[in-house]
Coordinates of C-alpha atoms in Angstrom, one line a residue:
K1 CA -0.4 137.0 -105.1
Q2 CA -3.1 137.6 -102.5
S3 CA -4.2 134.8 -100.2
S4 CA -7.8 133.5 -100.1
S5 CA -8.1 135.1 -96.7
Y6 CA -7.5 138.6 -98.0
Q7 CA -10.1 141.2 -96.8
P8 CA -10.3 144.6 -98.3
S9 CA -9.6 147.4 -95.9
L10 CA -12.4 149.7 -94.6
S11 CA -11.0 152.7 -96.5
Y12 CA -11.1 150.6 -99.7
K13 CA -14.7 149.6 -99.1
R14 CA -15.6 153.2 -98.5
Y15 CA -13.9 154.2 -101.7
I16 CA -15.9 151.5 -103.7
I17 CA -19.2 152.6 -102.1
Q18 CA -18.5 156.2 -103.0
I19 CA -17.9 155.2 -106.6
I20 CA -21.2 153.3 -106.7
I21 CA -23.1 156.2 -105.1
K22 CA -21.7 158.7 -107.6
T23 CA -22.7 156.6 -110.7
M24 CA -25.9 155.6 -112.2
N25 CA -27.3 153.7 -115.1
A26 CA -28.3 155.6 -118.2
V27 CA -28.9 155.2 -121.9
L28 CA -25.6 155.9 -123.7
L29 CA -24.5 156.0 -127.3
K30 CA -21.7 154.0 -129.0
S31 CA -21.8 156.5 -131.8
F32 CA -24.5 158.5 -133.7
G33 CA -26.7 156.3 -135.8
D34 CA -29.6 153.8 -135.7
P35 CA -31.3 152.5 -132.5
S36 CA -28.7 149.7 -132.1
Q37 CA -26.1 152.3 -131.1
M38 CA -27.9 152.8 -127.8
Y39 CA -27.0 150.8 -124.7
V40 CA -27.6 151.0 -120.9
G41 CA -24.3 151.7 -119.1
S42 CA -22.8 153.3 -116.0
T43 CA -22.1 157.1 -116.0
P44 CA -21.5 159.8 -113.4
K45 CA -24.6 160.9 -111.5
P46 CA -25.4 164.6 -112.1
E47 CA -24.1 166.9 -109.5
L48 CA -26.7 169.1 -107.7
K49 CA -26.7 172.7 -108.8
E50 CA -28.2 175.9 -107.3
G51 CA -31.9 176.2 -108.2
Y52 CA -32.2 172.5 -109.3
L53 CA -33.8 169.4 -107.9
L54 CA -32.1 166.0 -108.2
I55 CA -34.8 163.6 -109.3
K56 CA -34.8 159.8 -108.9
V57 CA -36.4 159.0 -112.3
K58 CA -39.2 156.5 -112.3
A59 CA -40.3 157.0 -115.9
T60 CA -39.4 159.1 -119.0
A61 CA -40.9 159.3 -122.5
I62 CA -39.7 159.3 -126.1
N63 CA -40.0 162.3 -128.4
R64 CA -39.0 162.8 -132.1
A65 CA -36.2 165.1 -130.9
D66 CA -34.6 162.1 -129.2
T67 CA -34.4 160.1 -132.4
L68 CA -32.8 163.1 -134.1
Q69 CA -30.3 163.6 -131.3
R70 CA -29.4 159.9 -131.5
K71 CA -28.5 160.5 -135.2
G72 CA -26.5 163.6 -134.3
K73 CA -29.0 166.0 -135.9
Y74 CA -30.3 167.7 -132.8
L75 CA -27.7 168.3 -130.2
P76 CA -28.5 169.6 -126.7
P77 CA -28.1 173.2 -125.9
P78 CA -24.8 174.3 -124.3
G79 CA -24.6 173.2 -120.7
E80 CA -27.3 170.5 -120.9
S81 CA -26.7 166.8 -120.5
E82 CA -25.6 164.9 -123.6
I83 CA -27.8 162.0 -122.4
M84 CA -31.1 161.8 -124.4
G85 CA -34.5 162.4 -122.8
L86 CA -36.5 165.6 -122.5
E87 CA -39.1 164.8 -119.8
I88 CA -39.1 162.9 -116.6
C89 CA -41.3 161.8 -113.7
G90 CA -40.1 160.7 -110.3
D91 CA -39.3 161.6 -106.7
I92 CA -37.2 164.4 -105.4
E93 CA -33.9 162.9 -104.0
E94 CA -32.1 166.2 -103.2
I95 CA -32.9 169.9 -103.2
G96 CA -30.3 172.4 -104.3
D97 CA -29.6 175.8 -102.7
G98 CA -32.0 178.6 -103.9
C99 CA -35.0 176.4 -104.4
S100 CA -38.4 177.2 -103.0
D101 CA -39.3 175.9 -99.5
N102 CA -42.4 174.4 -101.1
W103 CA -40.3 171.4 -102.3
K104 CA -39.7 168.5 -100.0
I105 CA -37.6 165.3 -100.3
G106 CA -39.9 162.6 -101.7
D107 CA -42.3 164.9 -103.5
R108 CA -43.6 163.3 -106.7
V109 CA -42.9 165.6 -109.7
C110 CA -42.6 165.7 -113.4
G111 CA -41.0 168.2 -115.7
L112 CA -39.3 169.2 -118.9
V113 CA -35.5 168.9 -119.0
G114 CA -32.9 170.0 -121.5
G115 CA -31.5 166.5 -121.6
G116 CA -30.6 163.6 -119.3
G117 CA -34.0 162.0 -119.0
Y118 CA -33.0 158.5 -120.1
A119 CA -31.2 157.9 -116.7
E120 CA -31.8 156.8 -113.1
Y121 CA -31.1 160.4 -111.9
C122 CA -31.7 163.7 -113.6
L123 CA -31.5 167.4 -112.7
L124 CA -34.8 169.3 -113.0
H125 CA -35.0 173.1 -112.5
S126 CA -37.1 173.8 -109.5
E127 CA -39.1 176.6 -111.3
I128 CA -40.3 174.3 -114.0
A129 CA -41.0 171.2 -111.9
M130 CA -44.7 170.2 -111.6
K131 CA -46.2 168.3 -108.7
I132 CA -48.3 165.3 -109.8
P133 CA -51.5 164.4 -108.0
D134 CA -51.3 161.3 -105.7
E135 CA -53.8 159.5 -107.9
M136 CA -51.5 159.9 -111.0
T137 CA -49.0 157.2 -112.0
Y138 CA -45.4 157.9 -112.8
E139 CA -46.0 156.7 -116.3
T140 CA -48.8 159.2 -116.8
G141 CA -46.7 161.9 -115.3
A142 CA -43.9 161.2 -117.7
A143 CA -46.3 161.5 -120.7
I144 CA -47.3 165.0 -119.8
P145 CA -44.4 167.6 -119.9
E146 CA -43.2 167.6 -123.5
T147 CA -46.4 167.0 -125.3
F148 CA -48.8 169.1 -123.2
M149 CA -46.4 172.0 -122.7
T150 CA -45.6 172.0 -126.4
A151 CA -49.3 171.8 -127.4
Y152 CA -50.2 174.5 -124.9
Q153 CA -47.6 176.9 -126.1
L154 CA -48.5 176.2 -129.8
L155 CA -52.2 176.9 -129.2
H156 CA -52.2 179.6 -126.5
Y157 CA -48.9 181.4 -126.5
V158 CA -48.0 181.3 -130.2
G159 CA -51.2 180.3 -132.0
G160 CA -53.3 182.9 -130.1
M161 CA -56.2 180.6 -129.5
S162 CA -57.1 182.2 -126.2
N163 CA -56.3 185.9 -127.1
E164 CA -59.1 188.3 -126.5
E165 CA -59.2 189.2 -130.2
N166 CA -59.0 185.6 -131.3
T167 CA -61.4 184.5 -134.0
T168 CA -60.0 180.9 -134.5
R169 CA -62.8 178.6 -135.5
T170 CA -60.9 175.9 -137.4
I171 CA -57.4 174.4 -136.8
L172 CA -55.4 172.1 -139.0
F173 CA -53.0 170.0 -136.8
H174 CA -50.6 167.8 -138.6
A175 CA -49.5 164.4 -137.1
G176 CA -52.7 164.3 -135.1
A177 CA -52.0 160.8 -133.6
S178 CA -48.5 161.9 -132.3
G179 CA -48.1 162.7 -128.6
V180 CA -48.3 166.5 -129.3
G181 CA -51.2 166.0 -131.7
V182 CA -53.2 164.0 -129.1
A183 CA -52.5 166.6 -126.4
A184 CA -53.6 169.4 -128.8
I185 CA -56.9 167.8 -129.6
N186 CA -57.6 167.4 -125.9
L187 CA -56.6 171.0 -125.2
I188 CA -58.6 172.5 -128.1
K189 CA -61.8 170.7 -127.3
N190 CA -61.5 171.3 -123.5
Y191 CA -61.0 175.0 -124.2
D192 CA -63.8 175.4 -126.8
P193 CA -65.7 172.4 -128.1
N194 CA -67.0 174.5 -131.0
I195 CA -63.6 174.9 -132.6
K196 CA -63.3 172.5 -135.5
V197 CA -60.2 170.4 -135.5
I198 CA -58.8 168.9 -138.7
I199 CA -55.9 166.4 -138.4
T200 CA -53.7 164.5 -140.7
A201 CA -52.5 161.0 -140.1
G202 CA -51.1 158.1 -142.0
S203 CA -53.9 155.5 -141.6
Q204 CA -57.6 155.2 -141.2
E205 CA -56.9 153.6 -137.8
K206 CA -55.1 156.7 -136.6
I207 CA -57.8 159.0 -138.0
D208 CA -60.5 157.0 -136.2
F209 CA -58.4 157.2 -133.0
C210 CA -58.1 161.0 -133.3
K211 CA -61.9 161.3 -133.9
D212 CA -62.5 159.3 -130.8
L213 CA -60.4 162.0 -128.9
G214 CA -62.6 164.8 -130.4
A215 CA -61.1 165.6 -133.8
D216 CA -63.8 166.6 -136.3
F217 CA -62.2 165.6 -139.5
G218 CA -59.3 163.5 -140.5
I219 CA -57.2 163.3 -143.7
N220 CA -54.9 160.4 -144.7
Y221 CA -51.8 162.2 -145.9
K222 CA -50.6 159.1 -147.7
T223 CA -53.6 158.8 -150.0
E224 CA -55.4 162.2 -150.0
N225 CA -54.5 165.8 -151.0
F226 CA -54.9 167.6 -147.7
V227 CA -55.4 171.0 -149.3
E228 CA -58.3 169.8 -151.3
K229 CA -59.9 168.1 -148.3
V230 CA -59.4 171.1 -146.1
M231 CA -61.0 173.4 -148.7
D232 CA -63.9 171.0 -149.1
Y233 CA -64.5 170.8 -145.4
T234 CA -64.3 174.6 -144.9
D235 CA -66.3 175.6 -148.0
N236 CA -63.2 177.0 -149.6
T237 CA -62.4 179.4 -146.9
G238 CA -59.4 177.6 -145.4
V239 CA -58.4 177.2 -141.7
D240 CA -57.6 179.9 -139.2
L241 CA -54.5 178.1 -137.7
V242 CA -52.1 175.5 -139.0
C243 CA -49.7 173.8 -136.6
C244 CA -47.0 171.8 -138.4
P245 CA -44.0 169.7 -137.4
V246 CA -43.3 168.5 -141.0
G247 CA -41.5 171.5 -142.6
S248 CA -40.4 171.7 -146.2
N249 CA -42.7 169.3 -147.9
Y250 CA -45.8 170.9 -146.4
F251 CA -44.8 174.6 -146.6
G252 CA -46.7 175.5 -149.8
K253 CA -49.7 173.3 -149.1
N254 CA -50.1 174.9 -145.6
L255 CA -50.2 178.4 -147.2
E256 CA -52.9 177.2 -149.5
S257 CA -54.9 175.6 -146.7
L258 CA -55.0 178.9 -144.6
A259 CA -57.8 181.4 -144.6
T260 CA -57.2 185.1 -145.1
E261 CA -55.3 186.5 -142.1
G262 CA -54.6 182.9 -140.9
R263 CA -51.7 181.9 -138.8
Y264 CA -49.0 179.3 -139.6
V265 CA -47.0 177.9 -136.6
L266 CA -44.0 175.8 -137.5
F267 CA -42.6 173.6 -134.7
G268 CA -40.5 171.1 -136.5
F269 CA -39.0 170.1 -139.9
L270 CA -39.3 166.3 -140.1
S271 CA -39.2 166.5 -143.9
G272 CA -36.3 169.0 -144.0
A273 CA -35.7 172.7 -143.4
V274 CA -34.8 173.7 -147.0
L275 CA -37.7 174.7 -149.2
P276 CA -38.0 173.5 -152.8
D277 CA -36.6 176.0 -155.4
N278 CA -40.0 176.8 -156.9
S279 CA -41.6 177.7 -153.5
S280 CA -43.7 180.8 -153.6
I281 CA -44.3 183.3 -150.8
G282 CA -46.9 185.2 -152.7
L283 CA -49.8 183.8 -150.7
I284 CA -48.3 185.2 -147.5
L285 CA -48.9 188.7 -148.9
R286 CA -52.1 188.1 -150.7
K287 CA -53.7 186.4 -147.7
R288 CA -52.0 188.6 -145.1
L289 CA -50.7 185.5 -143.3
K290 CA -48.8 185.3 -140.0
L291 CA -45.9 182.9 -139.8
E292 CA -44.0 182.0 -136.6
G293 CA -41.6 179.2 -135.7
T294 CA -41.2 178.0 -132.1
T295 CA -39.2 175.5 -130.1
L296 CA -39.3 174.7 -126.4
R297 CA -36.0 173.1 -125.5
S298 CA -34.0 176.3 -125.9
R299 CA -36.5 178.6 -124.2
S300 CA -35.5 180.5 -121.1
I301 CA -36.2 179.2 -117.6
E302 CA -38.6 182.2 -117.1
Y303 CA -40.6 181.2 -120.2
K304 CA -40.7 177.5 -119.2
S305 CA -41.6 178.4 -115.6
R306 CA -44.7 180.4 -116.8
L307 CA -45.7 177.6 -119.1
A308 CA -45.2 174.9 -116.5
A309 CA -47.4 176.8 -114.0
D310 CA -50.2 177.1 -116.6
V311 CA -50.0 173.4 -117.5
E312 CA -50.0 172.3 -113.8
K313 CA -52.9 174.6 -113.0
E314 CA -55.1 173.9 -116.0
I315 CA -54.3 170.2 -116.8
M316 CA -53.2 168.0 -113.9
N317 CA -56.5 167.8 -112.0
K318 CA -58.4 167.5 -115.3
V319 CA -56.3 164.4 -116.2
V320 CA -57.2 162.8 -112.9
S321 CA -60.9 163.6 -113.5
N322 CA -60.7 162.3 -117.1
E323 CA -61.7 165.7 -118.6
I324 CA -58.4 165.5 -120.4
R325 CA -57.0 162.2 -121.6
V326 CA -53.3 161.3 -121.5
V327 CA -52.9 158.6 -124.1
I328 CA -50.1 156.1 -123.5
D329 CA -49.6 153.8 -126.5
T330 CA -46.9 151.5 -125.1
V331 CA -44.7 151.2 -122.1
F332 CA -41.1 149.9 -122.5
T333 CA -38.4 149.3 -119.9
I334 CA -35.1 151.2 -120.2
N335 CA -33.5 148.0 -121.3
E336 CA -35.8 148.0 -124.3
I337 CA -34.9 151.5 -125.4
S338 CA -33.7 150.3 -128.9
Q339 CA -37.1 148.6 -129.6
A340 CA -38.9 151.7 -128.3
H341 CA -37.0 154.0 -130.8
E342 CA -37.7 151.6 -133.6
Y343 CA -41.4 151.6 -132.7
M344 CA -41.6 155.4 -132.9
E345 CA -39.6 155.6 -136.1
N346 CA -41.9 153.0 -137.8
N347 CA -44.8 155.4 -136.9
K348 CA -46.6 152.7 -134.9
N349 CA -47.6 154.7 -131.9
K350 CA -50.9 156.5 -131.3
G351 CA -50.0 158.7 -128.3
K352 CA -47.0 158.6 -126.0
I353 CA -44.3 155.9 -125.8
V354 CA -43.2 155.7 -122.1
I355 CA -40.0 154.2 -120.7
T356 CA -39.9 152.9 -117.1
V357 CA -36.5 153.5 -115.5
Q358 CA -36.7 152.4 -111.8
D359 CA -39.4 150.6 -109.8

């Protein structure tokens, strides 16, 4: 039995300090399941790798993919952190070998990550990190990467909105009040105010919210047939571009809503990935439609780097000048992560749900 005068040795103290330094708090899972399975606990801090920045995370944000990962339905790509969280904003703590000399310790950055965002520290590849303006808060910075990079690639890279031969005059964007939907409305109207934006949402409150952002027409998917409404609005011609995260339940209706030679971009399957047995692909031929699916998480560093550079160049300063609005619905702390997931899954948010991690 040790006496009350026992004092730990210097080597033991150093050992304990090293353990503390090498660990961090993060959102962990007891098992796959509902939001109650999440808790904040201690876990090893990520080890710096070549080409990466170690970020002291100030804020992160919730995405639908996080809720799917929590349920075991959307696992991270090989080599990525198993901790949830796809976007971060914070300060550079360490700089790995092979990074550009442009980066300095303490730089304020945001960026897209393959996982690990719900933690005090996270690795961010230096080529996809984006500097945030001094006037921008960490919360705003955390709300940008996933939604604006996703919306930008949907509209410009995949949807062809800015192609030289582009003739897009009407766009149907499902889940208009979601984070990606809000970003898309902003980007479309900032690029060309004359493009007509039709959105779907689950309440009149959300429709009015989207119209305030610039959407031209809103459809309540719970009470209205969006195909009929789209055809009424477009004088039975249909829309030039559909962007859809819903999947199976909307497949046939999206084909009906498209104009001849229209484009259908699928970026999720919230209602499922298996089509009903009576689904018809006849309209794809008759209308000469183009279908393309896209994800962002599994894209190459080269692709994400080009996308991050475009977003940083074309969006950051416009956010500061209020030309583009980053809409944050609610800010939770990391200790309220279960409530934050419940809030999203109950479809209460209009815009982004942000999580503060460290002061």
